[in-house]
């Protein structure tokens, strides 16, 4: 029988009308302390005889009360649907297959939506969907919710209707015909069969019209070469998985060269199987992702690269074109000889922007009979012509263009002679810019036509010849926008919607399939015939190339950064805060210079008292044009006599002030050539960088990144190249894994999650970093906070340089230290090892919470905010956390982040979380954290639990590969594999038993659930 006794916590509780009692009922743990009456009155405080102990008591209680109040998260009341759509189940995500091409980036995607909001980009894994999202495409979902988008059309800077816009354009098109002047459609590469058909219809109805294709970052020379040899304007879609020997001459194929997306095929050959793996030589000026991954990297100027390419051509094709002597010639000849010996398994690629160089690439691969080189399924993602663009600009200046209609381009920003373009625009009777933003071009045209985001649009794409993908909207247009294609239909007098036109056009392309199936799958792959031809005067091309003169002064090599690319998404805070994989600097572009050249020029980098990185400013002059106050980064591996500078920065129009960073390198992009003769001199002042990694080298700590050579890997036992750490137990040396301070626990019951990371396959691309941002509502903190080491990334990709020629020599040097002082002492030796080699080896290592089974963070938390699950995940209860940061101090991996501020709805952090539109991207399955708590990787527990619940609902077993985290899902190279290690047939279980497997800092005894694979170099 239950008791009817009533208990009181205090005498006051007997008084039902007491306000204190009511307060306690509403907020159990916060005691109202009447300190204001005492502490707020300065006069009474000064006259008080309160003892020091009483004063501290008051302050202590008030601080505790304030702290408890601050730990309460904001309360949000949800509003239910008035009329709920049948297709939407609250709390359940919907996925839509789509394909994207924005003129620079392309991919086959799955778009995750929640309650009608696109919130995350995933990769489409259907057969034929071969192009994965890079970091920029993962971040593009946030650009949909950009509050500075153009929200409606404007005429002469004033808001207008689409009826007025259409009428004005149609009148101008008629006037253009009458005047005999040109109507020009200026677009980026479209790769859309339906759009190209609409443009063809438009030109047929307007004989005075022409279509000019303009790519902000040109690939015209490679297109010209392929067109000369094969009669088709396209690019080769190389299959790196078929190459056992790769020679790259200035082609960053793991970056943005020819659109990128080569990392999956490349990584397949880099994982040692049956004692074999591919070998990679890289000749380049800037340190790139491809150079970082190479087995042998040869830094050299672009002028010397041209000589080297001819030398390789001579050896592979048995030609005898005379060449000049170059540095590292013996290594280049060795690479050429190995390439020739590889034959059909050999591949040469080059990014030199010279038609003759690109013709030699085709000749060499033809001579090899390279299986990785094929003219079937060529890439359709670059079609721009430098020659036609130059002619168009001349026509504009001459006043021959009456009507100019632009879509997907921003020439007022991306042209080196942008001022001339803007001046010539005044001679055009009517100018129209279809644009997401009122950017540099849209702000100076007659009509700024608000265009929808690709996630709001219908379209089709043919990324490679023979493939066909549908772009479908995943949300209704947020603003009063109109697609360029809909406008074309209106001008052509074509009835219906673009959706109807697209569906009718697709029926002729997807023979043997149906519209609904292609829409569901997102991709269709048909047959493709190889390009015809294949012959040209390659010897003449080699002779012309070898005669190219070296520029006076330094060579400036312009490139695109992994974060911003060509600059289309400069207002995306995820990308601005994304650390560059090589320099680890965010929120900036900069000129990179070698250490030796920096010393000659007096340029410096140094760390200041708070750990922030500072650097000199420089003035760059190219062809009489000067770029002032360019920050300087001293870059290991930069070729002597060369400088690097990233495009895509320096934008001002339609950007929040915080995003208006960097300098506009397009102003130096003369004649669409990425190599320019430049003079450089030091400028006054010092720049403050936001660099997330101050340690550059491993300093011989070979237990963090373990690596070996293929020869040792094949000939020695695993205990030699994957040495297990030893500890002392009872005065005997035993394996660290056999010693345990914790009581044993059976982890074989139920699921137990592990994450495998293969250092051979990781290219440092950073797609996982942005995917983690999107999935887990990671806040953007801004340049100032990053500089204070307060970045909030749950996942970081550490980048290490060797201080000697190789990491193996680093280990050898450290092991041979003798004493503290002297030439071989550890004090001076470790000081030397802090500085990278001038041409170092590079290693990338993704690091997140290791989810230790014996987690040191859990034992020191005074409020049990962090704890361990049976499934192997280290949990964080944010409501419990009071921000002591003991866990961060006790973590050997330094993966925990402390919320210094409330980043959500805070005007001090004016990024996407500060406005209603930007917050639409937030994942409702993950808490938005308040200030004062620790946060870190959760191993995407919301994703693993959703998979378990889905299988339980369906009454089925979970298949291998269903369990995913945001990072493993985004990893296109296959470096990250996630799964249940208790599933005996799972891939992660197999990987956990490989000889290459090791744990990070295993000797500490934390027993992580994340494991790595020893990096093997084919040197």
Coordinates of N, CA and C in Angstrom, one line a residue, residues 814-988:
X814 N 66.2 11.7 -35.3 CA 65.8 11.8 -33.9 C 66.4 10.6 -33.1
X815 N 66.4 9.4 -33.7 CA 66.9 8.3 -33.0 C 68.4 8.4 -32.7
X816 N 69.1 9.2 -33.5 CA 70.6 9.3 -33.3 C 71.1 10.5 -32.5
X817 N 70.1 11.2 -31.9 CA 70.5 12.3 -31.0 C 71.4 11.7 -29.9
X818 N 72.4 12.5 -29.5 CA 73.3 12.1 -28.4 C 73.4 13.3 -27.4
X819 N 72.8 13.1 -26.3 CA 72.8 14.1 -25.3 C 72.0 15.3 -25.6
X820 N 72.1 16.4 -24.8 CA 71.3 17.6 -25.0 C 71.9 18.6 -26.0
X821 N 73.2 18.8 -25.8 CA 73.9 19.8 -26.6 C 74.8 19.3 -27.7
X822 N 75.4 20.2 -28.4 CA 76.3 19.8 -29.4 C 75.6 19.6 -30.8
X823 N 76.4 19.3 -31.8 CA 75.9 19.2 -33.2 C 74.9 18.1 -33.3
X824 N 74.9 17.1 -32.5 CA 73.9 16.0 -32.6 C 73.1 15.9 -31.3
X825 N 73.0 17.0 -30.5 CA 72.2 17.0 -29.3 C 70.8 17.2 -29.6
X826 N 69.9 16.8 -28.7 CA 68.5 16.8 -28.9 C 67.9 18.3 -28.9
X827 N 68.5 19.2 -28.1 CA 68.0 20.5 -28.1 C 68.1 21.2 -29.4
X828 N 69.3 21.3 -30.0 CA 69.5 21.9 -31.3 C 68.9 21.1 -32.4
X829 N 68.9 19.7 -32.2 CA 68.3 18.9 -33.2 C 66.8 19.0 -33.4
X830 N 66.1 19.0 -32.3 CA 64.7 19.2 -32.4 C 64.3 20.6 -32.9
X831 N 65.2 21.6 -32.5 CA 64.9 23.0 -33.1 C 65.0 23.0 -34.6
X832 N 66.0 22.2 -35.1 CA 66.1 22.1 -36.6 C 64.9 21.4 -37.2
X833 N 64.4 20.4 -36.5 CA 63.3 19.6 -37.0 C 62.0 20.3 -37.0
X834 N 61.9 21.5 -36.4 CA 60.7 22.2 -36.5 C 60.5 22.9 -37.9
X835 N 61.6 23.0 -38.6 CA 61.5 23.7 -39.9 C 61.4 22.6 -41.1
X836 N 60.5 22.8 -42.0 CA 60.3 21.9 -43.1 C 61.4 21.9 -44.1
X837 N 61.6 20.8 -44.8 CA 62.6 20.8 -45.9 C 62.1 21.7 -47.0
X838 N 63.0 22.1 -47.8 CA 62.6 23.0 -49.0 C 61.8 22.2 -50.0
X839 N 61.9 20.9 -50.0 CA 61.0 20.1 -50.9 C 60.6 18.8 -50.1
X840 N 59.7 19.0 -49.1 CA 59.5 18.0 -48.1 C 58.5 16.9 -48.7
X841 N 58.6 15.8 -48.0 CA 57.4 14.8 -48.2 C 56.3 15.4 -47.3
X842 N 55.1 15.0 -47.8 CA 53.8 15.5 -47.1 C 53.0 14.4 -46.7
X843 N 52.3 14.5 -45.6 CA 51.3 13.5 -45.2 C 50.1 14.2 -44.6
X844 N 48.9 13.7 -44.9 CA 47.7 14.2 -44.4 C 47.1 13.1 -43.4
X845 N 46.5 13.6 -42.3 CA 45.9 12.7 -41.3 C 44.6 13.3 -40.8
X846 N 43.5 12.8 -41.2 CA 42.2 13.2 -40.6 C 42.2 12.8 -39.1
X847 N 41.8 13.8 -38.2 CA 41.7 13.5 -36.8 C 40.4 14.0 -36.3
X848 N 39.7 13.2 -35.6 CA 38.4 13.6 -35.0 C 38.5 12.9 -33.6
X849 N 37.4 13.0 -32.8 CA 37.3 12.3 -31.6 C 37.6 10.8 -31.9
X850 N 38.5 10.2 -31.1 CA 38.8 8.8 -31.4 C 37.9 7.8 -30.7
X851 N 36.9 8.3 -30.0 CA 35.9 7.5 -29.3 C 36.6 6.3 -28.6
X852 N 37.4 6.7 -27.7 CA 38.3 5.7 -26.9 C 37.4 4.8 -26.0
X853 N 37.7 3.5 -26.1 CA 37.0 2.6 -25.1 C 37.5 2.8 -23.7
X854 N 38.7 3.4 -23.5 CA 39.2 3.8 -22.2 C 39.5 5.3 -22.3
X855 N 38.4 6.0 -22.4 CA 38.6 7.5 -22.7 C 39.0 8.3 -21.5
X856 N 40.1 9.0 -21.6 CA 40.6 9.8 -20.5 C 39.7 11.0 -20.2
X857 N 38.9 11.4 -21.1 CA 38.0 12.5 -20.9 C 36.9 12.1 -19.9
X858 N 36.5 10.9 -20.0 CA 35.4 10.5 -19.2 C 35.7 10.4 -17.7
X859 N 36.9 10.0 -17.4 CA 37.3 9.8 -16.0 C 37.5 11.2 -15.3
X860 N 37.7 12.3 -16.0 CA 37.9 13.5 -15.3 C 36.8 14.5 -15.3
X861 N 35.7 14.1 -16.0 CA 34.5 15.0 -16.0 C 33.8 15.0 -14.7
X862 N 33.7 16.1 -14.0 CA 33.1 16.1 -12.7 C 31.6 16.0 -12.7
X863 N 31.0 16.2 -13.8 CA 29.5 16.1 -13.9 C 29.0 15.0 -14.8
X864 N 29.9 14.1 -15.2 CA 29.5 13.0 -16.0 C 28.8 13.4 -17.3
X865 N 29.3 14.5 -17.9 CA 28.7 15.0 -19.1 C 29.2 14.2 -20.3
X866 N 30.3 13.6 -20.2 CA 30.8 12.7 -21.3 C 30.9 11.3 -20.8
X867 N 30.4 10.4 -21.6 CA 30.3 9.0 -21.2 C 30.4 8.1 -22.4
X868 N 30.6 6.8 -22.1 CA 30.8 5.8 -23.2 C 29.6 4.9 -23.4
X869 N 29.3 4.6 -24.6 CA 28.2 3.7 -24.9 C 28.7 2.3 -25.2
X870 N 27.8 1.4 -25.1 CA 28.1 0.0 -25.5 C 28.5 -0.1 -27.0
X871 N 28.0 0.8 -27.8 CA 28.2 0.8 -29.2 C 29.5 1.4 -29.6
X872 N 30.3 1.9 -28.6 CA 31.6 2.4 -28.9 C 31.7 3.9 -29.1
X873 N 30.6 4.6 -29.0 CA 30.6 6.0 -29.2 C 30.8 6.8 -27.9
X874 N 31.6 7.8 -27.9 CA 31.8 8.7 -26.7 C 30.7 9.7 -26.8
X875 N 29.8 9.8 -25.8 CA 28.7 10.7 -25.8 C 29.0 12.0 -25.1
X876 N 28.2 13.0 -25.5 CA 28.3 14.3 -24.8 C 26.9 14.7 -24.5
X877 N 26.6 14.9 -23.1 CA 25.3 15.4 -22.7 C 25.5 16.9 -22.5
X878 N 25.1 17.7 -23.4 CA 25.4 19.1 -23.4 C 24.7 19.8 -22.2
X879 N 23.6 19.3 -21.8 CA 22.9 19.9 -20.6 C 23.6 19.7 -19.3
X880 N 24.4 18.7 -19.3 CA 25.2 18.4 -18.0 C 26.5 19.2 -18.0
X881 N 27.1 19.5 -19.2 CA 28.4 20.1 -19.2 C 28.4 21.6 -18.6
X882 N 29.3 21.8 -17.8 CA 29.5 23.2 -17.2 C 30.8 23.8 -17.7
X883 N 31.4 23.2 -18.6 CA 32.6 23.9 -19.3 C 33.8 24.0 -18.5
X884 N 34.1 23.0 -17.7 CA 35.4 23.0 -16.9 C 36.6 22.8 -17.8
X885 N 36.4 22.1 -19.0 CA 37.4 21.9 -19.9 C 38.5 20.9 -19.4
X886 N 38.2 20.2 -18.4 CA 39.1 19.1 -17.9 C 39.3 18.1 -19.0
X887 N 38.2 17.8 -19.7 CA 38.2 16.7 -20.7 C 39.2 17.1 -21.8
X888 N 39.1 18.4 -22.2 CA 40.0 18.9 -23.3 C 41.5 18.8 -22.9
X889 N 41.7 19.1 -21.6 CA 43.1 19.0 -21.1 C 43.6 17.6 -21.0
X890 N 42.7 16.6 -20.8 CA 43.0 15.2 -20.6 C 43.0 14.5 -21.9
X891 N 42.6 15.1 -23.0 CA 42.5 14.4 -24.3 C 43.9 14.4 -25.0
X892 N 44.5 13.3 -25.3 CA 45.8 13.3 -25.9 C 45.7 13.7 -27.4
X893 N 44.5 13.7 -28.0 CA 44.3 13.9 -29.4 C 43.9 15.4 -29.7
X894 N 43.5 16.1 -28.6 CA 43.1 17.5 -28.7 C 42.0 17.7 -29.8
X895 N 40.9 17.0 -29.6 CA 39.8 17.1 -30.6 C 38.6 17.7 -30.0
X896 N 38.6 18.2 -28.8 CA 37.4 18.8 -28.2 C 37.5 20.3 -28.4
X897 N 36.3 20.8 -28.6 CA 36.1 22.3 -28.8 C 35.3 22.9 -27.8
X898 N 35.6 24.1 -27.3 CA 34.9 24.8 -26.3 C 34.1 25.9 -26.9
X899 N 32.8 26.0 -26.6 CA 32.0 27.2 -27.1 C 32.3 28.4 -26.3
X900 N 33.2 29.3 -26.8 CA 33.5 30.5 -26.1 C 32.3 31.5 -26.1
X901 N 31.5 31.4 -27.2 CA 30.4 32.3 -27.4 C 29.2 31.5 -27.8
X902 N 28.0 32.2 -27.7 CA 26.8 31.7 -28.4 C 26.9 32.2 -29.8
X903 N 27.1 31.2 -30.7 CA 27.3 31.6 -32.1 C 25.9 31.7 -32.9
X904 N 24.9 31.2 -32.3 CA 23.6 31.2 -32.9 C 22.8 32.4 -32.5
X905 N 22.2 33.1 -33.5 CA 21.5 34.4 -33.2 C 22.3 35.4 -32.5
X906 N 23.5 35.6 -32.9 CA 24.4 36.5 -32.2 C 25.0 37.4 -33.3
X907 N 24.7 38.7 -33.2 CA 25.1 39.7 -34.2 C 26.6 39.8 -34.3
X908 N 27.3 39.4 -33.3 CA 28.8 39.5 -33.3 C 29.3 38.4 -34.3
X909 N 28.5 37.4 -34.6 CA 28.9 36.3 -35.5 C 27.9 36.3 -36.7
X910 N 28.1 37.3 -37.6 CA 27.1 37.5 -38.6 C 27.3 36.5 -39.8
X911 N 27.1 35.2 -39.5 CA 27.2 34.2 -40.5 C 25.8 33.6 -40.7
X912 N 25.7 32.4 -41.1 CA 24.4 31.8 -41.5 C 23.5 31.6 -40.3
X913 N 24.1 31.5 -39.1 CA 23.2 31.2 -37.9 C 22.6 32.5 -37.3
X914 N 22.9 33.6 -38.0 CA 22.4 34.9 -37.4 C 21.1 35.4 -38.1
X915 N 20.6 34.7 -39.1 CA 19.4 35.1 -39.7 C 18.5 33.9 -40.0
X916 N 17.2 34.2 -40.1 CA 16.2 33.1 -40.2 C 16.5 32.3 -41.5
X917 N 16.9 32.9 -42.6 CA 17.1 32.2 -43.8 C 18.3 31.2 -43.7
X918 N 19.4 31.7 -43.1 CA 20.6 30.8 -43.0 C 20.3 29.7 -42.0
X919 N 19.5 29.9 -41.0 CA 19.2 28.8 -40.1 C 18.4 27.7 -40.7
X920 N 17.8 27.9 -41.9 CA 17.1 26.8 -42.5 C 17.9 25.6 -42.9
X921 N 19.2 25.8 -42.9 CA 20.1 24.7 -43.2 C 20.4 23.8 -42.0
X922 N 20.0 24.2 -40.9 CA 20.4 23.4 -39.7 C 19.7 22.1 -39.6
X923 N 20.4 21.1 -39.2 CA 19.9 19.7 -39.1 C 19.1 19.6 -37.8
X924 N 17.8 19.3 -37.8 CA 17.0 19.3 -36.6 C 17.4 18.1 -35.7
X925 N 18.1 17.1 -36.2 CA 18.5 15.9 -35.4 C 19.7 16.2 -34.5
X926 N 20.3 17.4 -34.6 CA 21.5 17.7 -33.9 C 21.3 19.0 -33.1
X927 N 21.6 19.0 -31.8 CA 21.4 20.3 -31.0 C 22.3 21.4 -31.6
X928 N 21.8 22.6 -31.5 CA 22.6 23.8 -31.7 C 23.1 24.2 -30.3
X929 N 24.4 24.1 -30.2 CA 25.0 24.2 -28.8 C 25.0 25.6 -28.3
X930 N 24.8 25.8 -27.0 CA 24.9 27.1 -26.4 C 26.3 27.3 -25.9
X931 N 26.6 28.5 -25.5 CA 28.0 28.8 -25.0 C 28.3 28.1 -23.7
X932 N 29.6 27.9 -23.5 CA 30.0 27.4 -22.2 C 30.0 25.8 -22.1
X933 N 29.8 25.1 -23.3 CA 29.9 23.7 -23.2 C 31.0 23.2 -24.2
X934 N 31.4 22.0 -23.9 CA 32.4 21.3 -24.8 C 31.6 20.6 -25.9
X935 N 32.1 20.5 -27.1 CA 31.5 19.7 -28.2 C 32.6 19.1 -29.0
X936 N 32.3 18.0 -29.7 CA 33.3 17.3 -30.5 C 32.5 16.3 -31.3
X937 N 33.2 15.5 -32.1 CA 32.7 14.5 -33.0 C 31.9 13.5 -32.2
X938 N 30.6 13.3 -32.6 CA 29.8 12.3 -32.0 C 29.7 11.0 -32.7
X939 N 30.6 10.8 -33.7 CA 30.5 9.6 -34.6 C 29.1 9.6 -35.2
X940 N 28.5 10.8 -35.4 CA 27.2 10.9 -36.1 C 26.2 9.9 -35.5
X941 N 26.0 10.0 -34.2 CA 25.1 9.0 -33.5 C 23.7 9.1 -34.1
X942 N 23.3 10.3 -34.5 CA 22.0 10.5 -35.1 C 21.8 9.7 -36.4
X943 N 22.9 9.5 -37.1 CA 22.8 8.7 -38.3 C 22.8 7.2 -38.0
X944 N 23.6 6.8 -37.1 CA 23.7 5.3 -36.7 C 22.4 4.9 -36.1
X945 N 21.8 5.8 -35.3 CA 20.5 5.4 -34.6 C 19.4 5.4 -35.6
X946 N 19.4 6.3 -36.6 CA 18.4 6.3 -37.7 C 18.5 5.0 -38.5
X947 N 19.7 4.5 -38.7 CA 19.8 3.3 -39.5 C 19.3 2.1 -38.7
X948 N 19.6 2.1 -37.4 CA 19.1 1.0 -36.5 C 17.5 1.0 -36.5
X949 N 17.0 2.2 -36.3 CA 15.5 2.3 -36.2 C 14.8 1.9 -37.5
X950 N 15.5 2.3 -38.6 CA 14.9 2.0 -39.9 C 14.8 0.5 -40.2
X951 N 15.9 -0.2 -39.8 CA 16.0 -1.6 -40.0 C 15.0 -2.3 -39.1
X952 N 14.9 -1.8 -37.9 CA 13.9 -2.4 -36.9 C 12.5 -2.2 -37.4
X953 N 12.2 -1.1 -38.0 CA 10.9 -0.8 -38.5 C 10.6 -1.8 -39.7
X954 N 11.6 -2.0 -40.5 CA 11.4 -2.9 -41.7 C 11.5 -4.4 -41.3
X955 N 12.0 -4.7 -40.1 CA 12.1 -6.1 -39.7 C 13.2 -6.8 -40.4
X956 N 14.3 -6.2 -40.6 CA 15.4 -6.8 -41.4 C 16.7 -6.5 -40.8
X957 N 17.7 -7.3 -41.2 CA 19.1 -7.1 -40.7 C 19.7 -5.9 -41.5
X958 N 20.7 -5.3 -40.8 CA 21.4 -4.2 -41.4 C 22.5 -4.7 -42.3
X959 N 22.5 -4.2 -43.5 CA 23.5 -4.6 -44.5 C 24.8 -3.8 -44.2
X960 N 25.9 -4.4 -44.6 CA 27.2 -3.7 -44.5 C 27.2 -2.5 -45.5
X961 N 27.6 -1.4 -45.0 CA 27.6 -0.2 -45.8 C 26.5 0.8 -45.4
X962 N 25.5 0.2 -44.7 CA 24.3 1.1 -44.3 C 24.8 2.1 -43.2
X963 N 25.6 1.6 -42.3 CA 26.0 2.5 -41.2 C 27.0 3.5 -41.9
X964 N 26.8 4.8 -41.7 CA 27.7 5.8 -42.2 C 27.8 6.9 -41.2
X965 N 28.9 7.7 -41.3 CA 29.0 9.0 -40.7 C 29.1 10.0 -41.8
X966 N 28.9 11.3 -41.5 CA 29.0 12.3 -42.5 C 30.3 12.3 -43.2
X967 N 31.4 12.0 -42.5 CA 32.7 12.1 -43.1 C 32.9 10.9 -44.1
X968 N 32.5 9.7 -43.6 CA 32.7 8.5 -44.4 C 31.8 8.5 -45.7
X969 N 30.6 9.1 -45.5 CA 29.7 9.3 -46.6 C 30.3 10.2 -47.7
X970 N 31.0 11.2 -47.2 CA 31.5 12.2 -48.2 C 32.8 11.8 -48.8
X971 N 33.5 10.9 -48.2 CA 34.8 10.5 -48.7 C 34.8 9.7 -50.0
X972 N 35.1 10.4 -51.1 CA 35.0 9.8 -52.4 C 36.2 8.9 -52.7
X973 N 37.3 9.1 -52.0 CA 38.5 8.3 -52.3 C 38.5 7.0 -51.6
X974 N 37.6 6.7 -50.7 CA 37.5 5.5 -50.0 C 38.5 5.4 -48.8
X975 N 39.0 6.5 -48.4 CA 40.0 6.5 -47.3 C 39.3 6.3 -46.0
X976 N 38.0 6.7 -45.9 CA 37.3 6.5 -44.6 C 36.2 5.4 -44.8
X977 N 36.2 4.4 -44.0 CA 35.3 3.3 -44.0 C 34.7 3.2 -42.6
X978 N 33.4 3.2 -42.5 CA 32.7 3.2 -41.2 C 31.8 1.9 -41.1
X979 N 31.7 1.3 -40.0 CA 30.8 0.2 -39.9 C 30.9 -0.5 -38.5
X980 N 30.2 -1.6 -38.4 CA 30.0 -2.4 -37.2 C 31.1 -3.4 -37.2
X981 N 32.1 -3.3 -36.3 CA 33.2 -4.2 -36.2 C 32.8 -5.6 -35.6
X982 N 31.6 -5.6 -35.0 CA 31.0 -6.9 -34.6 C 30.4 -7.7 -35.7
X983 N 30.2 -7.1 -36.8 CA 29.7 -7.8 -38.0 C 30.9 -8.5 -38.7
X984 N 31.0 -9.8 -38.6 CA 32.2 -10.5 -39.1 C 32.4 -10.3 -40.6
X985 N 31.4 -10.0 -41.4 CA 31.5 -9.9 -42.8 C 31.6 -8.4 -43.3
X986 N 31.7 -7.5 -42.3 CA 31.7 -6.1 -42.7 C 33.1 -5.7 -43.2
X987 N 33.1 -4.7 -44.0 CA 34.4 -4.2 -44.5 C 35.3 -3.7 -43.4
X988 N 34.7 -3.0 -42.5 CA 35.5 -2.4 -41.4 C 36.1 -3.5 -40.5

